[in-house]
Coordinates of C-alpha atoms (C1' of nucleotides) in Angstrom, one line a residue:
Chain A
M20 CA -15.3 -1.2 -7.5
D21 CA -13.0 0.7 -5.5
P22 CA -14.9 3.3 -3.8
R23 CA -11.8 5.0 -2.5
P24 CA -8.2 5.1 -3.6
A25 CA -6.3 1.9 -2.5
L26 CA -6.3 1.7 1.2
N27 CA -3.0 0.5 2.7
T28 CA -4.1 -2.8 3.8
D29 CA -6.7 -3.6 1.0
P30 CA -8.8 -6.6 1.3
H31 CA -8.2 -7.6 -2.2
E32 CA -4.3 -8.2 -1.5
V33 CA -5.3 -10.3 1.6
G34 CA -7.7 -12.1 -0.3
A35 CA -5.5 -12.8 -3.1
R36 CA -2.7 -14.1 -0.7
L37 CA -5.3 -16.4 1.0
R38 CA -6.4 -17.8 -2.3
R39 CA -2.9 -18.3 -3.5
M40 CA -2.0 -20.2 -0.3
R41 CA -5.0 -22.3 -0.5
Q42 CA -4.5 -23.3 -4.1
A43 CA -0.8 -24.0 -3.5
R44 CA -2.1 -26.5 -1.0
G45 CA -4.4 -28.1 -3.4
I46 CA -7.5 -27.5 -1.1
S47 CA -10.8 -26.3 -2.5
L48 CA -12.7 -23.4 -1.2
S49 CA -15.5 -25.5 0.0
E50 CA -13.0 -27.8 1.8
L51 CA -11.1 -25.2 3.5
A52 CA -14.4 -23.4 4.6
R53 CA -15.6 -26.7 6.0
R54 CA -12.4 -27.4 7.9
A55 CA -12.2 -23.8 9.2
G56 CA -15.7 -24.0 10.4
I57 CA -16.8 -21.0 8.4
G58 CA -19.3 -20.6 5.6
K59 CA -18.3 -21.0 2.1
A60 CA -20.0 -17.5 1.4
T61 CA -17.7 -16.0 3.9
L62 CA -14.5 -17.5 2.7
S63 CA -15.5 -16.6 -0.9
G64 CA -16.2 -13.1 0.0
V65 CA -12.9 -12.8 1.8
E66 CA -10.9 -14.3 -1.0
N67 CA -12.5 -11.9 -3.5
G68 CA -11.9 -9.0 -1.3
S69 CA -15.6 -8.2 -1.1
R70 CA -15.8 -8.6 2.6
N71 CA -13.9 -7.2 5.6
P72 CA -13.2 -10.2 7.7
T73 CA -13.2 -10.1 11.5
L74 CA -10.2 -11.1 13.3
E75 CA -11.8 -14.3 14.4
T76 CA -12.8 -15.4 10.9
L77 CA -9.4 -14.6 9.6
W78 CA -7.8 -16.6 12.3
A79 CA -9.9 -19.5 11.5
I80 CA -8.8 -19.4 8.0
T81 CA -5.0 -18.8 8.5
A82 CA -5.1 -21.7 11.3
Q83 CA -6.3 -24.2 8.9
L84 CA -3.8 -23.1 6.4
G85 CA -1.2 -23.5 9.1
V86 CA 0.2 -20.0 8.7
P87 CA 0.4 -17.3 11.3
L88 CA -2.0 -14.6 10.7
A89 CA 0.7 -11.9 9.9
A90 CA 1.6 -13.9 6.9
V91 CA -1.4 -12.8 5.1
L92 CA -1.3 -9.2 6.0
D93 CA 0.6 -6.8 3.9
P94 CA 4.3 -7.4 4.2
P95 CA 6.0 -5.4 6.9
A96 CA 5.6 -1.7 6.8
D97 CA 9.0 -2.3 8.3
P98 CA 10.6 0.3 10.3
L99 CA 14.0 -1.1 10.2
Q100 CA 15.8 -0.3 7.0
V101 CA 19.6 -0.3 6.9
Y102 CA 21.9 0.5 4.3
G103 CA 21.7 3.5 1.8
K104 CA 19.7 4.2 -1.3
A105 CA 21.1 1.7 -3.6
A106 CA 20.6 -1.3 -1.3
E107 CA 17.7 -1.6 1.2
A108 CA 17.6 -4.3 3.8
T109 CA 14.6 -4.9 5.9
L110 CA 15.1 -7.2 9.0
L111 CA 12.6 -10.0 9.0
Q112 CA 13.6 -12.2 11.9
V113 CA 16.3 -12.8 14.4
F114 CA 17.5 -16.1 15.6
D115 CA 19.4 -17.0 18.7
E116 CA 21.1 -20.4 18.1
G117 CA 23.0 -20.8 21.4
P118 CA 26.5 -19.3 20.6
V119 CA 25.5 -17.6 17.3
T120 CA 22.9 -15.0 16.3
F121 CA 21.4 -15.1 12.9
E122 CA 19.5 -11.9 11.5
L123 CA 17.5 -12.6 8.4
Y124 CA 16.9 -9.6 6.0
R125 CA 15.2 -9.2 2.8
L126 CA 17.4 -7.5 0.5
R127 CA 16.7 -5.2 -2.5
V128 CA 19.3 -3.7 -4.6
R129 CA 18.6 -1.0 -7.1
P130 CA 20.4 -1.0 -10.3
G131 CA 23.2 1.5 -11.3
I132 CA 24.6 2.4 -8.0
T133 CA 27.1 0.8 -5.8
Q134 CA 26.4 0.6 -2.1
R135 CA 29.3 0.5 0.3
S136 CA 29.1 -0.9 3.8
P137 CA 31.8 -0.6 6.4
G138 CA 33.2 -3.9 8.0
H139 CA 31.3 -5.5 11.0
H140 CA 32.9 -7.1 13.9
A141 CA 35.3 -10.0 13.4
G142 CA 33.7 -13.4 12.7
V143 CA 30.5 -12.0 11.0
T144 CA 29.6 -13.6 7.9
E145 CA 27.0 -12.7 5.3
H146 CA 25.0 -15.3 3.3
I147 CA 23.0 -13.9 0.3
T148 CA 20.6 -15.9 -1.7
V149 CA 19.3 -14.4 -4.9
F150 CA 16.0 -14.9 -6.3
S151 CA 15.9 -12.3 -9.0
G152 CA 18.4 -10.3 -10.9
T153 CA 22.1 -10.6 -10.8
L154 CA 24.0 -9.3 -7.7
C155 CA 27.6 -8.4 -7.4
A156 CA 28.5 -8.2 -3.7
G157 CA 31.3 -9.1 -1.2
P158 CA 34.6 -7.7 -0.1
A159 CA 35.3 -4.3 -1.8
Q160 CA 38.5 -5.7 -3.5
R161 CA 37.0 -9.1 -4.4
P162 CA 33.4 -9.0 -5.0
L163 CA 31.3 -12.1 -6.2
T164 CA 28.5 -12.4 -8.5
A165 CA 25.3 -14.4 -8.3
G166 CA 22.2 -14.9 -10.3
P167 CA 18.7 -16.1 -9.5
G168 CA 18.9 -19.2 -7.4
E169 CA 22.7 -18.8 -6.5
F170 CA 24.3 -17.5 -3.4
I171 CA 27.2 -15.5 -2.1
K172 CA 28.9 -15.8 1.3
W173 CA 31.8 -13.9 2.7
T174 CA 33.2 -12.7 6.0
A175 CA 32.0 -9.2 6.6
D176 CA 34.8 -7.9 8.8
S177 CA 36.0 -5.7 5.9
E178 CA 34.4 -3.1 3.8
H179 CA 32.1 -4.7 1.3
I180 CA 30.0 -3.6 -1.6
Y181 CA 26.5 -4.3 -3.1
T182 CA 25.8 -3.6 -6.7
T183 CA 23.7 -5.1 -9.5
M184 CA 25.0 -6.7 -12.7
G185 CA 22.7 -5.2 -15.4
E186 CA 19.6 -3.1 -15.2
E187 CA 17.3 -5.4 -13.2
E188 CA 16.6 -4.8 -9.5
V189 CA 17.9 -7.5 -7.3
H190 CA 15.7 -9.3 -4.8
A191 CA 17.5 -11.5 -2.2
T192 CA 17.7 -12.8 1.2
L193 CA 20.6 -11.7 3.5
L194 CA 21.6 -13.8 6.3
M195 CA 23.9 -12.3 9.0
R196 CA 25.7 -14.6 11.2
Y197 CA 27.1 -13.0 14.5
P198 CA 29.3 -15.4 16.5
L199 CA 28.6 -14.6 20.2
V200 CA 31.6 -12.7 21.5
D201 CA 31.8 -13.5 25.3
G202 CA 29.0 -11.7 27.2
V203 CA 27.1 -10.0 24.6
Chain B
M26 CA -15.8 -32.3 16.0
D27 CA -12.7 -30.2 16.3
P28 CA -11.6 -30.0 19.8
R29 CA -11.2 -26.3 19.7
P30 CA -7.5 -25.6 19.8
A31 CA -7.1 -23.1 22.5
L32 CA -7.8 -19.8 20.6
N33 CA -4.3 -18.4 20.2
T34 CA -5.3 -15.1 18.9
D35 CA -7.4 -14.2 21.9
P36 CA -9.3 -10.9 21.5
H37 CA -8.4 -10.0 25.2
E38 CA -4.7 -10.3 24.3
V39 CA -4.9 -8.3 21.3
G40 CA -6.9 -5.6 23.2
A41 CA -4.6 -5.6 26.1
R42 CA -1.7 -5.0 23.6
L43 CA -3.4 -2.3 22.0
R44 CA -4.2 -0.6 25.2
R45 CA -0.8 -0.8 26.3
M46 CA 0.6 0.7 23.2
R47 CA -1.8 3.6 23.3
Q48 CA -1.0 4.4 26.9
A49 CA 2.7 4.0 26.2
R50 CA 2.1 6.9 23.7
G51 CA 0.2 8.9 26.2
I52 CA -2.9 9.1 24.1
S53 CA -6.3 8.8 25.4
L54 CA -8.8 6.5 24.1
S55 CA -11.1 9.2 22.8
E56 CA -8.1 10.8 21.0
L57 CA -7.0 7.8 19.3
A58 CA -10.4 6.9 18.2
R59 CA -10.7 10.4 16.8
R60 CA -7.4 10.0 14.9
A61 CA -8.2 6.6 13.5
G62 CA -11.6 7.7 12.4
I63 CA -13.5 5.1 14.4
G64 CA -16.0 5.3 17.2
K65 CA -15.1 5.5 20.8
A66 CA -17.4 2.6 21.3
T67 CA -15.4 0.5 19.0
L68 CA -12.2 1.4 20.4
S69 CA -13.4 0.6 23.9
G70 CA -14.9 -2.6 22.9
V71 CA -11.7 -3.8 21.1
E72 CA -9.4 -2.8 23.9
N73 CA -11.7 -4.6 26.3
G74 CA -11.8 -7.8 24.2
S75 CA -15.6 -7.6 24.0
R76 CA -15.6 -7.2 20.4
N77 CA -14.3 -9.0 17.4
P78 CA -12.7 -6.2 15.1
T79 CA -12.6 -6.4 11.5
L80 CA -9.5 -6.1 9.5
E81 CA -10.4 -2.6 8.7
T82 CA -10.9 -1.5 12.2
L83 CA -7.8 -3.2 13.4
W84 CA -5.9 -1.6 10.6
A85 CA -7.2 2.0 11.2
I86 CA -6.0 1.6 15.0
T87 CA -2.5 0.1 14.3
A88 CA -1.9 2.6 11.5
Q89 CA -2.5 5.4 14.0
L90 CA -0.2 3.9 16.6
G91 CA 2.5 3.6 13.9
V92 CA 3.0 -0.2 14.2
P93 CA 2.5 -2.9 11.7
L94 CA -0.8 -4.8 12.3
A95 CA 1.2 -7.9 13.1
A96 CA 2.6 -6.4 16.1
V97 CA -0.7 -6.6 18.0
L98 CA -1.3 -10.3 17.0
D99 CA 0.3 -13.0 18.9
P100 CA 3.8 -11.8 18.6
P101 CA 6.9 -13.7 18.9
A102 CA 6.4 -17.3 18.2
D103 CA 3.5 -18.4 16.1
P104 CA 5.2 -21.3 14.7
L105 CA 3.6 -23.1 11.9
Q106 CA 5.0 -26.5 11.9
V107 CA 4.6 -28.2 8.6
Y108 CA 6.2 -31.4 7.7
G109 CA 6.7 -34.2 10.2
K110 CA 8.8 -34.8 13.1
A111 CA 12.1 -35.0 11.2
A112 CA 11.8 -31.6 9.6
E113 CA 10.2 -28.5 10.9
A114 CA 9.5 -25.5 8.9
T115 CA 8.3 -22.1 10.3
L116 CA 6.8 -19.7 8.0
L117 CA 8.6 -16.2 8.3
Q118 CA 7.3 -14.1 5.5
V119 CA 5.2 -14.0 2.4
F120 CA 6.4 -11.9 -0.5
D121 CA 4.3 -11.0 -3.5
E122 CA 6.7 -10.3 -6.3
G123 CA 4.4 -9.5 -9.1
P124 CA 3.4 -12.8 -10.9
V125 CA 4.9 -15.0 -8.3
T126 CA 4.7 -15.6 -4.4
F127 CA 7.6 -16.5 -2.2
E128 CA 7.2 -18.0 1.0
L129 CA 10.2 -17.9 3.3
Y130 CA 10.7 -20.6 5.9
R131 CA 13.2 -21.4 8.5
L132 CA 13.9 -25.0 8.2
R133 CA 15.3 -27.3 10.9
V134 CA 16.1 -31.0 10.3
R135 CA 16.6 -33.4 13.1
P136 CA 19.3 -36.0 12.6
G137 CA 18.5 -39.8 11.8
I138 CA 15.1 -39.6 10.3
T139 CA 14.0 -39.0 6.6
Q140 CA 11.1 -36.6 6.2
R141 CA 9.1 -37.2 3.1
S142 CA 6.9 -34.6 1.6
P143 CA 4.4 -35.1 -1.2
G144 CA 4.7 -33.1 -4.3
H145 CA 3.2 -29.6 -4.6
H146 CA 1.6 -28.0 -7.5
A147 CA 3.4 -27.8 -11.1
G148 CA 5.9 -25.0 -11.1
V149 CA 6.6 -24.8 -7.4
T150 CA 10.3 -24.6 -6.7
E151 CA 12.3 -24.9 -3.5
H152 CA 15.5 -23.2 -2.5
I153 CA 17.4 -24.2 0.5
T154 CA 20.3 -22.4 2.0
V155 CA 22.0 -24.3 4.7
F156 CA 23.6 -22.5 7.7
S157 CA 24.7 -25.5 9.6
G158 CA 25.0 -29.2 9.5
T159 CA 24.9 -31.1 6.3
L160 CA 21.4 -31.5 4.5
C161 CA 20.3 -34.1 1.9
A162 CA 17.2 -33.0 0.4
G163 CA 15.4 -32.8 -3.0
P164 CA 13.4 -35.2 -5.2
A165 CA 13.1 -38.6 -3.6
Q166 CA 14.9 -40.4 -6.3
R167 CA 17.5 -37.9 -6.8
P168 CA 18.3 -35.9 -3.7
L169 CA 21.1 -33.5 -3.3
T170 CA 23.4 -32.5 -0.5
A171 CA 24.6 -29.3 0.9
G172 CA 26.8 -28.2 3.8
P173 CA 27.1 -24.9 5.6
G174 CA 26.8 -21.9 3.2
E175 CA 25.6 -24.2 0.3
F176 CA 22.5 -24.3 -1.6
I177 CA 20.0 -26.8 -3.0
K178 CA 17.3 -25.9 -5.4
W179 CA 14.7 -28.1 -7.1
T180 CA 11.2 -28.2 -8.5
A181 CA 8.8 -29.6 -5.9
D182 CA 6.1 -31.1 -8.0
S183 CA 7.0 -34.6 -7.2
E184 CA 7.7 -36.3 -3.9
H185 CA 10.8 -34.9 -2.1
I186 CA 12.7 -35.7 1.2
Y187 CA 14.6 -34.1 3.7
T188 CA 17.3 -35.8 5.7
T189 CA 20.6 -35.0 7.5
M190 CA 24.0 -36.2 6.7
G191 CA 25.6 -37.0 9.9
E192 CA 24.4 -36.5 13.5
E193 CA 24.1 -32.8 13.5
E194 CA 20.8 -31.0 13.3
V195 CA 20.6 -28.9 10.2
H196 CA 19.5 -25.3 10.1
A197 CA 18.5 -23.7 6.9
T198 CA 16.2 -21.4 5.3
L199 CA 13.7 -22.6 2.7
L200 CA 12.3 -20.3 0.0
M201 CA 9.2 -21.8 -1.8
R202 CA 8.4 -20.1 -5.0
Y203 CA 4.8 -20.3 -6.2
P204 CA 4.0 -19.2 -9.8
L205 CA 0.7 -17.5 -10.1
V206 CA -2.1 -20.0 -10.8
D207 CA -4.4 -18.5 -13.5
G208 CA -6.7 -15.6 -12.9
V209 CA -5.4 -14.2 -9.4
Chain C
dC2 C1' -28.7 -39.5 -21.3
dG3 C1' -30.0 -38.7 -16.3
dC4 C1' -27.8 -39.1 -11.7
dT5 C1' -24.5 -37.7 -8.5
dA6 C1' -20.7 -35.1 -6.6
dC7 C1' -18.2 -31.7 -6.3
dC8 C1' -16.9 -26.7 -7.4
dG9 C1' -17.1 -21.4 -6.6
dT10 C1' -20.9 -17.7 -6.5
dT11 C1' -25.0 -15.5 -5.3
dC12 C1' -29.2 -14.9 -2.3
dC13 C1' -31.1 -14.0 2.1
dG14 C1' -32.4 -14.1 7.0
dT15 C1' -29.7 -13.8 11.4
dT16 C1' -26.1 -12.1 14.1
dT17 C1' -23.0 -8.8 15.4
dA18 C1' -19.6 -5.0 14.7
dT19 C1' -20.1 0.0 14.2
dG20 C1' -20.2 4.9 15.5
dG21 C1' -23.2 8.7 17.4
dA22 C1' -25.3 10.0 21.5
dA23 C1' -26.1 9.4 25.7
dC24 C1' -24.1 8.4 30.7
dG25 C1' -21.2 9.0 35.0
dC26 C1' -16.9 10.3 36.7
dC27 C1' -13.2 13.1 37.0
dT28 C1' -10.2 17.8 37.2
dC29 C1' -9.7 22.4 36.2
dC30 C1' -11.0 27.0 36.6
dG31 C1' -14.2 31.4 37.4
Chain D
dC13 C1' -20.1 26.4 44.4
dG14 C1' -21.4 25.6 39.2
dG15 C1' -20.1 25.2 34.6
dA16 C1' -17.0 23.4 31.1
dG17 C1' -14.4 20.0 29.2
dG18 C1' -11.8 16.0 29.3
dC19 C1' -12.1 10.9 30.3
dG20 C1' -13.9 5.6 29.5
dT21 C1' -18.2 3.0 29.2
dT22 C1' -23.0 2.0 28.0
dC23 C1' -27.1 2.4 25.0
dC24 C1' -29.0 1.8 20.6
dA25 C1' -30.1 2.1 15.3
dT26 C1' -27.9 0.9 11.4
dA27 C1' -24.8 -1.2 8.4
dA28 C1' -22.3 -5.3 7.3
dA29 C1' -20.2 -9.9 8.4
dC30 C1' -22.0 -14.2 9.1
dG31 C1' -23.6 -19.1 7.5
dG32 C1' -27.3 -22.0 5.3
dA33 C1' -29.3 -22.9 1.2
dA34 C1' -29.9 -22.0 -3.0
dC35 C1' -27.8 -21.5 -7.9
dG36 C1' -25.3 -22.6 -12.4
dG37 C1' -21.0 -25.0 -14.2
dT38 C1' -18.2 -28.9 -14.7
dA39 C1' -16.6 -33.5 -14.5
dG40 C1' -17.2 -38.8 -13.7
dC41 C1' -20.3 -42.7 -14.5
dG42 C1' -23.9 -46.4 -15.2

DNA sequence: CGCTACCGTTCCGTTTATGGAACGCCTCCG
DNA sequence: CGGAGGCGTTCCATAAACGGAACGGTAGCG
């Protein structure tokens, strides 16, 4: 089926994501096509990856699903990756909530290595929510552990570490909370 | 039928962004088209907004510019607002982690109103991490509460609610976990 | 049973995005 | 000067995305 070796953004991935989103919402293909004002044939083809949708078509679909178009594209070929080779954090979003700023990262920690991070500014806190694997993180001298569905929170103004418990790679979200220090 | 909702993803806007990015890099239209392996006519049309590019074409262009595809779409705020007027969820990112899909939302809940949400498909779970305020959420008949830094998790296959405890607006992240529904 | 109502896929004529080859326009030399 | 080589746009045959109308499959129901 694949005439060429897996293009970066391949239609199958996009289609699969669309189909999953549609099914998660309990809408039939016909119904979604009707609401989006496109042909069933088109939607079927897009979901199966056998078509290469135009921007307009893709917009019509995602708009009806109520998601931004970017949500169905390949997850960020994200330029911003901090930390070292044990832990990798990609910045997803920045929120400015008046006096504080939140930075939301997706965090992956590889097993077997301990990642150290120097302290940040005073008042900075980190919240980590684990969704797979078991993470050990926090202040270097007093780290905490969390399994799937659990979270860790600490003030990040001293050196802290990230490591895994066990051999499984850890997937988590990391939320950094920066209080606004006058001016900045 | 549908009063056409002012096309958010306007080809002219997309084209203008592409042109600006290209010019910022000091590359000519011909040169970019050559590198991206597309026709000059195509790139010209896309930049002028007179064409409706396919995903493949758009990918070829953005890849050569070294930016994620999402960068040329309506950039900052493309807020999906699900739920009602008490709770507002903005989809930030979709992760495909093998057999499951995660959708990460930013959640805001206004005080004083209770938001109800119908059940999702079987196996869907919701994880909420609260940053500020105190949230009461979960299955309608057995909701849970969480304050700043705390965490709520439940299976979302029955009706569930979101409301605040107290007068403060609640800020949180919502992680929806969708198990893979059959085939793909 | 047939009849209806959906579902998702496939067929097919129409529409349109595509890229090669013009085009007109510049600037840079010989 | 004229010619060469760059630019961005336009022309046009071809390929492909589009939607309407089939199709087979699966309930529900009298």
